[in-house]
Structures are given as structure tokens and as C-alpha cells.
Amino acid sequence: MTVRRDFKEPGRPRPDLVIGREELFAGARGQLAAGGSVLVHGPAGIGKSTVLRSLAAEYGEEVRTVLRCSATESESHLPFLALADLLGLVVDEVAHRLPAPQRTALESALTGRGESTLQRDGLALRLAVLSTLRALAARGPVLIVADDLQWLDPASAELLGFAARRLGGTPVQMLCAVRTHTEPQGQEQDRYLSASPPDTLAVKINPLSRAHVADLLDHRGYTGLPRSTVRDIHRTSGGNPLFALELGRALFESTTPPSPGEPLPVPTSLRALVLNRLEALSAEARRTLLVASAGARPTLALLRAAGRTNAEADTAQAAALGLLVTEQDAPGVRFAHPLISAALYAQADAQERRAAHAALSTAASDPIERARHLALASTGTDPRVAARLGEAAAAARDRGAPSVAAELGLLAARHTPDDAAPGPDERRLQAAADALTAGETDFARDIAHDVLAQATEPADRVRAWMVVIDAAGHAMAEVDAVFPQALADAGDDPRLLTLVHYQLAWRALLVEGDFERAREEGARAADLAARAGDRRNELLALAFQAQAETLMGHPDAPLTIKRALKEPQDPRVAADHNGAGSVRFRWLIMSDQLAEARKTVGALLREARRRGMVEAEVHFLRGLAETELRAGHCGRALDLARESLRLARDTGIGEAASAMLTSLAEAAGGEVDRAMALAREAVARAEKNGDVIYLSRALAALGHAQLVAGDAPGAVHSLRRARELEEGLGVTDPARGRWHGDLAEALVRIGEPAEAQGVVDATRARALNLGRESVLAVLDRAEALTRAARGETDAAARQLAQCRARLARLGYGLEEARAAYALAGLRGRQPAAAAYDEAARLFRRCRAMPWLRQVESAVAAAPARAPRAGISLDALAATERQVAALVMEGATNREIAARLFISVKTVEATLTRVYRKLGIRSRVDIVRLAAGRPPG
């Protein structure tokens, strides 16, 4: 098929079709824009054709002629078919330019009139194709788009390759796709590259990540699938978008969710796609593969123990057909793709599956696996099977595999008689608790709703309500209606009331922002738990009370932390992100004990990982990142923050908090644009969730990123909002958000030193009362900037030198470097590079790349010597000159805005540019220069 410049391409592919391919597209676009060719390769269904169509739609508009062909397996035996698709409609336009022998051979090949073969007309045909492409290129650039190169008929492939290797310097580009295998030894693309232009870029289409599969399903409308189901879709599809969409569609349309412990149901469309080679297997080999598909980690030894005596021969036969992958020195039996295993299992009938599980229930060496297979081999209720599964779930929990424990718990509930103890609902609720621990909140919530639909026991109902609340995370406002129902079900039982009041404490904190009420509810929950003898929930309630008191700056906070750490302790609370260890960490980092804070949070993180506590892992990764950030280890902090964010996105847990912390880390050691995007995301998520606590922190992160980016007016706006929120919440400890110094600095930059001093004075009083040394040092830095703005340069320099030494002693590396940077800005009489040398050294030590770039810009912009009196404003733009002139006359920002008919915010932004261009730091320096004196 041929497309000329006046041809209108069909609509571009939907955006969801290129999810997860952003980097790939960037590389391919760059290659095409530079005049090169691209070969896209990957396994079937991975998205090659989609990428090809999208690139062709974009780049096809830039060339005069587009030549297309798309081969199929059924037509690959027809000679010259692909060549006819490519050149059939254009050859007449340039045929007159070909020598007669070439023209005759090409016409015979394309039309089928006459007899033309590569053997008889080989040279003439090869030269004819080359000459045709050159003739088309002489009229304008040509793009050849060829899909499924593996099905090109051999004659067309040979002719196209001959021409491609000889088109150097000619404006002919190739954009092709070919199916290749996924195994490391599969290097088929090399064969196709050898038949492509020398400058061809090979682009491999890799499987999608779990997050990208989730995005793809959402974009296609398959919403509402639990995260655990999306995880299974990703695993079963192997990240293949075609497979993932088919699995998602089948599950979305299904009225019955998959049973616990069993693979996903595979729709008929995919079974036919992946099992087309199954008919070549013997009946015995198919049974062997079914047993392998039912096993978690099948090996030849396991298959033999399960009664498959010819396992070696059966698996060798399957490997020869490409159903299994053989690995040297590896005992495992691995399917070539996870979907093959799932499709085999889905194709078997219920009796065949039960037989496979029955064989594995005695053959498996692991007791957890034996119990799972026993359950899947059994039907109906059976107390013996239920007990075995309950024991296996406990073992999985102890191993740090709560997701497995949840699956086993649901299987146990299915086999538990109604009159047994523990009953089915109790087992389901334990499974829900395990799912929460594993970070599978959607799964846990679904289990809880199933229990509430039928449970009559108050204890079961209250526990189910608590799962619903826990699954909501920080979006507690969405489950407000649950609390009255939970209180009604709890009655006057202190054990059940403990659970409800503990959640009410969190609601008061997150939704209402009422610290005093939150503290009271936490204390009430602790008292109720003590009366009920419920030590675990007493410890959690005490930890919450201590956390609220810490944020309030309450004098009882240290005493409450000690109570929460008092023996006896519950090992289940030891690594809980809401436990006393977490509160102690927060107290340590707010008290400037960075070394002890790092040690504490590191131990908590290791224990959380050992127990498989996903939410705690996300939380403690953030804590460790924050500690490293305070210490000025910006690279390490950025790595940890990004890891926390990846895990948060995968699980849907703590995304706002992780985005907020990662924003701070990006502003310190990464990319400022990324920092601002993450901070805005955190703000949006907190606002959507109604989470006022994290909203203030997200705004502080946004203000910090804006300050680093040079947007002082934006920083002031964000940080003023954070201040208003915290004042309304009753947060009195400035070590909680640490935004106060940034606000004062931003205020100085926009010409409001008086307000900046007010922020410093008010915050200093609180920091002195609580003994927050690092906060006081940062406030000193901010105050020095206000002094410099008032012209007190010498006093400002002395204060900056002192606060730098203080921050160095406390171990706050990045804040120390910022003090050195501010000090360098005051030393205008020194050569610029020399003045900033120390700040640059400290920022390099911290790996604080955004700040280091600021130093480089300051050195480049600073004058080589002190400015002379009577500075010229000629270097400024018209509006900048007008604003500077009015400042020289003594006008305020508001007066300037009124006279120039612009906003105050525009005045502030304009002044920031003026300062940079004139190599000065404040409006005071403009006045000094107008008076003929050098800036202070």
C-alpha cells in the first residue's frame, strides 16, 4: 500500500495503546527525525504493531511517500506479494526512469504476467527495486512501513534487503516490526538487522510493569478489579498487553471471581492462541503438563513423586514444541510463558484438576503447598482439611508471606463447617487481616463485605467494619457512615469498643484535623483495651496518643512514648507502622538525633520486610529516606524515596505521603520539575482524600520545590497555605514540617523582609520552648537574609557563618551547604567563582544537584567585579526597567502593581528576574545602586 503526502492518515491509536512505552517512543522518534531507520521487535502480542502504527502516523506526515506492507503467515508462500503491496501503486510513476530489462522484470514480478523468478531475473529484479526507491526518493523522502517481517515471502524479503543495504545517503527510511522470542538466546533480530539499512536502530518491546498493566486495564474500562487480581493478571500475562487485556476483559465480564488458590480463568480466545501446539503432545505428556501447571514450583522430582513416571520424556517433548523452557543445571520445570500454564489448567475439567491436586498433596515437600493442594482436591466442608489449612496459613504468616496466608485462610473458610470453632467468618476475617498486611486492601475490603452480608456475631461484624475502615487508608472521610454501625454492633463490650475508638482517633486526626480530640480518643481506646486485657490494641492506642502529642508539642509526649514501649510488648506491633517504634523514630528525628533515628528506622524496616508488612515497609522506607535527606545524603535519600514511591504505586498504599517525600528528595538531589509534579500530585491526593494532615505537608513540599526552582511568589503562596492549615490544626512543633525557614527566605526574595522576620520570631519562640536546635539554626539563616535585605550585610554574614557551623555540628549537611551558599551571595567584593567555591564543594558532597546548578548559574550571572555606581538598566526588558525604576523611587510592590496595571504577583516575579540580571539579591540593593553606592 502506498500513501502520498496528500493522503489523510486514519485516526491515531488511542493513548492507552502506548502506555509504558514513553522512553521507547522517544528513542524511535529521535532516530527517525535524524533520518535513520527503526526495527521494532518482540514476542507475539507485546504491542509491536501498535508501536509501528503510532510511529507511522506521527512520522508519515513528514515524508512525501509512505510505502506499506503487512504480511501474514497464510500468504507467506506467495512470491513477490509483499513487493506488490509496497510498489504496486507507484511503479508506473517512475517506470519510465528504469532501464528496459529492469522494468520488464519488475512488471512481471508485480503483475504475475509472464514468468519472473529470482533465479532467472535475479540481478535485474534487485536493481529494479533499488532504482525504483531511488527514483521515488528523488521527488521527496520515502518511508517504508513493514509489519510482521517474519511472514514476508522470501523473494520480497531478499529484494527489500538488497535495496536497503545500498540506500545510504538516499532519503529512504524503513520502519519495520518483526516477531522474536523472549529468551536471551533468541537473537533473530540480528538476521533482520543485516537486511536493513546500516543506520537501523533495533528497539525491543519489553513487557509492561504491573503499574502499566493496571493503567492499561483502567483505560480500557476494566475498572474496579482488585489490586490482587491485577497483580495476578500481570503475572499470568507476563506483561504482554494483548494477554493482559483479554484476561482483564474476561474477569471484568465474569459473574464469578476466581477461586482462591487457583490460576486465573483463561478465555477461549487466549487458549487457542497459546495452546495451538498442544495437539501434538501425547495424552500422557498433557497430563504431566497439567500436574506441572497445578504446582507452584514444579520440578522433575516433584512430577515423578506425583506419579508422572515418564516426566523427563514428557517435558522434553513439550520443550521441543516450545511449551516449556529447558535450562541447563536447573531442576525446575518452567513454562515458556505463564499464560501457557494458566491456559492448560483452564482447559482441564474439574475432575482432572482435582486429580492433579490430589497427587501433589502427597508429593509436595512443603507443608503449606501440601495443604493448598489438599484443599483444591477436596469438595465440601471438612474440619480436618480446614484445620490443616489454618495451620498452613499460620506458617505462611510466620514466614513473612501474608498474601499466601490470606489465600490459605479463605480456602480454610470454604472447608470450615458453620458450627466449627473457629468458624468460617473468623477465618475469613483473619484472611482479610493478612491481606491488609500484604498491602492488598481491595481484596481485604471485599472479604469484609462478604462477612458483613451474612455475619450476626457482634465481634465478627465489628472486626469486619474495622477492615473496611483500614482499607480506606487516609481517605477515611469516604467511610464515615461505618462508624455509627460499628458502635452499634460493639455495644458495651470494651474489647470491641477499643477497636472503634482507636479508629475514631485516626478519624479525628485525618479528617477533622482536631489533635486534642484525636489525643482524647486515643487515650480512651488505650484505657478500654487495658480493661479488656487486650495488650496489642492497648499498645497501638498508646502509640497513637504519643504521636498526636508529639505533633502538638504536648509535654506528655515523652512519657506516653515510654508507656507505649513498656513491657510486655506484642511482637505483632513491633514493626507496625503505627506502633511505638515508629513514634519513637519520629521523636528522634524531630529531636535532631539523626544517627539514632537512622538505626531505629533501619531496624523497623528490616523487621517489616521479614514479616511481609507492605504498608509498614512503604512507611519505613520513607522514614529512612527522610533521615538520609536531613543528613545531606541526597543521592541515597532519592533512591530510598523512589523505592517507597514505586511500592506505594504498586499497592495503592500511602501514595500521597510517598509522593510528598519523593518530591523533597527530588528537589534536593534529583530534578526540580519532577519535584514540583510530585508535590502537586501529593496535594491533589490529600485534597481528594480529605486528609488535612498530609495536605499541609504536601503544600510544604510544593513550596520547597518552588523555592528551589526560583519561583519565590509561588513558594510564598504554597507555604502560607501550609501555615494556615497547621495553625488551624494546632500543630505547634516546627520540627514536624520544617517549612518555616523556606517561607521566610521566599518572603525576602519577593521584597517582604518584615513579614519574613515575623515568621522567624514566631517560630523561634516555639522551637526554643521545645529545644529544636536544627530548626533554630535554619531560622538563623533566614534571619540573616532579612538582615541582608535591610542592608545589615556584616551582621548577616556573621550570623550565616555561625549557623553554618551549628548545622555542621548537628549533621545537617544540606542545610549547612545552603548556609554557605547564602553567605557566598553576600560576598560581592570577591571574584564570583571564589565566593561560591565552598558552597559548591558542600553541595557536591551532598550530591545536591539542583542546588549545585544554582551555584553554577550564580557564578555565571555574577559580575566579575563590584558594580559601579549609576548602574544602567539597559540590559532589562521594558517591564523590568519600569519596575526597577519605581523601586528606585521607593514604591511598594502594591503601588507598582497599581501604577503599571499588573498584579502584585507579576511584580514579584519581575523583581526576581531583575535581581538575577543585575547580580543583586534584594530591592534594597536596587535603592543602593540608584544612590550610587555598591550593593551590600
PDB file of N, CA and C in Angstrom, residues 2-9 57-68 90 93 136 138-143:
ATOM      1  N   THR A   2       0.515   2.237  -0.789  1.00  0.00           N
ATOM      2  CA  THR A   2       1.303   3.451  -0.898  1.00  0.00           C
ATOM      3  C   THR A   2       0.489   4.653  -0.447  1.00  0.00           C
ATOM      4  N   VAL A   3       1.108   5.546   0.283  1.00  0.00           N
ATOM      5  CA  VAL A   3       0.433   6.747   0.767  1.00  0.00           C
ATOM      6  C   VAL A   3       1.232   7.956   0.331  1.00  0.00           C
ATOM      7  N   ARG A   4       0.574   8.908  -0.361  1.00  0.00           N
ATOM      8  CA  ARG A   4       1.257  10.138  -0.754  1.00  0.00           C
ATOM      9  C   ARG A   4       1.030  11.222   0.285  1.00  0.00           C
ATOM     10  N   ARG A   5       1.685  12.336   0.082  1.00  0.00           N
ATOM     11  CA  ARG A   5       1.659  13.406   1.070  1.00  0.00           C
ATOM     12  C   ARG A   5       0.252  13.931   1.305  1.00  0.00           C
ATOM     13  N   ASP A   6      -0.623  13.894   0.256  1.00  0.00           N
ATOM     14  CA  ASP A   6      -1.964  14.417   0.432  1.00  0.00           C
ATOM     15  C   ASP A   6      -2.929  13.392   1.011  1.00  0.00           C
ATOM     16  N   PHE A   7      -2.424  12.214   1.341  1.00  0.00           N
ATOM     17  CA  PHE A   7      -3.287  11.172   1.927  1.00  0.00           C
ATOM     18  C   PHE A   7      -3.497  11.458   3.403  1.00  0.00           C
ATOM     19  N   LYS A   8      -4.732  11.330   3.889  1.00  0.00           N
ATOM     20  CA  LYS A   8      -5.045  11.561   5.293  1.00  0.00           C
ATOM     21  C   LYS A   8      -4.943  10.256   6.061  1.00  0.00           C
ATOM     22  N   GLU A   9      -4.039  10.211   7.040  1.00  0.00           N
ATOM     23  CA  GLU A   9      -3.915   9.024   7.884  1.00  0.00           C
ATOM     24  C   GLU A   9      -5.187   8.815   8.696  1.00  0.00           C
ATOM     25  N   ALA A  57       2.022   6.924  11.981  1.00  0.00           N
ATOM     26  CA  ALA A  57       1.052   8.017  11.936  1.00  0.00           C
ATOM     27  C   ALA A  57       1.720   9.353  12.230  1.00  0.00           C
ATOM     28  N   GLU A  58       2.676   9.352  13.166  1.00  0.00           N
ATOM     29  CA  GLU A  58       3.377  10.587  13.505  1.00  0.00           C
ATOM     30  C   GLU A  58       4.347  11.012  12.402  1.00  0.00           C
ATOM     31  N   TYR A  59       5.211  10.052  11.999  1.00  0.00           N
ATOM     32  CA  TYR A  59       6.307  10.423  11.097  1.00  0.00           C
ATOM     33  C   TYR A  59       5.875  10.433   9.640  1.00  0.00           C
ATOM     34  N   GLY A  60       4.780   9.731   9.325  1.00  0.00           N
ATOM     35  CA  GLY A  60       4.326   9.698   7.941  1.00  0.00           C
ATOM     36  C   GLY A  60       3.974  11.060   7.405  1.00  0.00           C
ATOM     37  N   GLU A  61       3.618  11.986   8.287  1.00  0.00           N
ATOM     38  CA  GLU A  61       3.281  13.340   7.865  1.00  0.00           C
ATOM     39  C   GLU A  61       4.515  14.131   7.423  1.00  0.00           C
ATOM     40  N   GLU A  62       5.706  13.655   7.787  1.00  0.00           N
ATOM     41  CA  GLU A  62       6.930  14.393   7.495  1.00  0.00           C
ATOM     42  C   GLU A  62       7.558  13.985   6.163  1.00  0.00           C
ATOM     43  N   VAL A  63       7.055  12.948   5.497  1.00  0.00           N
ATOM     44  CA  VAL A  63       7.670  12.453   4.262  1.00  0.00           C
ATOM     45  C   VAL A  63       6.687  12.607   3.104  1.00  0.00           C
ATOM     46  N   ARG A  64       7.190  12.471   1.887  1.00  0.00           N
ATOM     47  CA  ARG A  64       6.312  12.617   0.716  1.00  0.00           C
ATOM     48  C   ARG A  64       5.562  11.335   0.405  1.00  0.00           C
ATOM     49  N   THR A  65       6.252  10.199   0.523  1.00  0.00           N
ATOM     50  CA  THR A  65       5.657   8.924   0.131  1.00  0.00           C
ATOM     51  C   THR A  65       5.813   7.898   1.246  1.00  0.00           C
ATOM     52  N   VAL A  66       4.741   7.205   1.576  1.00  0.00           N
ATOM     53  CA  VAL A  66       4.766   6.098   2.538  1.00  0.00           C
ATOM     54  C   VAL A  66       4.415   4.824   1.793  1.00  0.00           C
ATOM     55  N   LEU A  67       5.288   3.835   1.866  1.00  0.00           N
ATOM     56  CA  LEU A  67       5.068   2.523   1.255  1.00  0.00           C
ATOM     57  C   LEU A  67       4.799   1.522   2.369  1.00  0.00           C
ATOM     58  N   ARG A  68       3.734   0.749   2.250  1.00  0.00           N
ATOM     59  CA  ARG A  68       3.335  -0.154   3.333  1.00  0.00           C
ATOM     60  C   ARG A  68       3.168  -1.583   2.845  1.00  0.00           C
ATOM     61  N   VAL A  90       2.847   2.603  -7.213  1.00  0.00           N
ATOM     62  CA  VAL A  90       3.727   3.729  -7.554  1.00  0.00           C
ATOM     63  C   VAL A  90       4.687   3.422  -8.684  1.00  0.00           C
ATOM     64  N   GLU A  93       4.602   5.405 -11.914  1.00  0.00           N
ATOM     65  CA  GLU A  93       5.024   6.804 -11.880  1.00  0.00           C
ATOM     66  C   GLU A  93       6.508   6.975 -12.194  1.00  0.00           C
ATOM     67  N   LEU A 136      11.813   7.327  -6.474  1.00  0.00           N
ATOM     68  CA  LEU A 136      10.804   7.909  -5.587  1.00  0.00           C
ATOM     69  C   LEU A 136      11.438   8.908  -4.627  1.00  0.00           C
ATOM     70  N   ALA A 138      13.995  10.708  -5.119  1.00  0.00           N
ATOM     71  CA  ALA A 138      14.418  11.933  -5.808  1.00  0.00           C
ATOM     72  C   ALA A 138      13.324  12.988  -5.781  1.00  0.00           C
ATOM     73  N   ARG A 139      12.061  12.570  -5.606  1.00  0.00           N
ATOM     74  CA  ARG A 139      10.945  13.507  -5.548  1.00  0.00           C
ATOM     75  C   ARG A 139      10.618  13.941  -4.122  1.00  0.00           C
ATOM     76  N   GLY A 140      11.190  13.246  -3.121  1.00  0.00           N
ATOM     77  CA  GLY A 140      10.930  13.581  -1.722  1.00  0.00           C
ATOM     78  C   GLY A 140      11.153  12.368  -0.833  1.00  0.00           C
ATOM     79  N   PRO A 141      11.300  12.585   0.476  1.00  0.00           N
ATOM     80  CA  PRO A 141      11.599  11.476   1.393  1.00  0.00           C
ATOM     81  C   PRO A 141      10.565  10.350   1.304  1.00  0.00           C
ATOM     82  N   VAL A 142      11.065   9.135   1.502  1.00  0.00           N
ATOM     83  CA  VAL A 142      10.241   7.920   1.422  1.00  0.00           C
ATOM     84  C   VAL A 142      10.347   7.172   2.752  1.00  0.00           C
ATOM     85  N   LEU A 143       9.200   6.698   3.239  1.00  0.00           N
ATOM     86  CA  LEU A 143       9.168   5.867   4.447  1.00  0.00           C
ATOM     87  C   LEU A 143       8.545   4.521   4.093  1.00  0.00           C
TER      88      LEU A 143
END
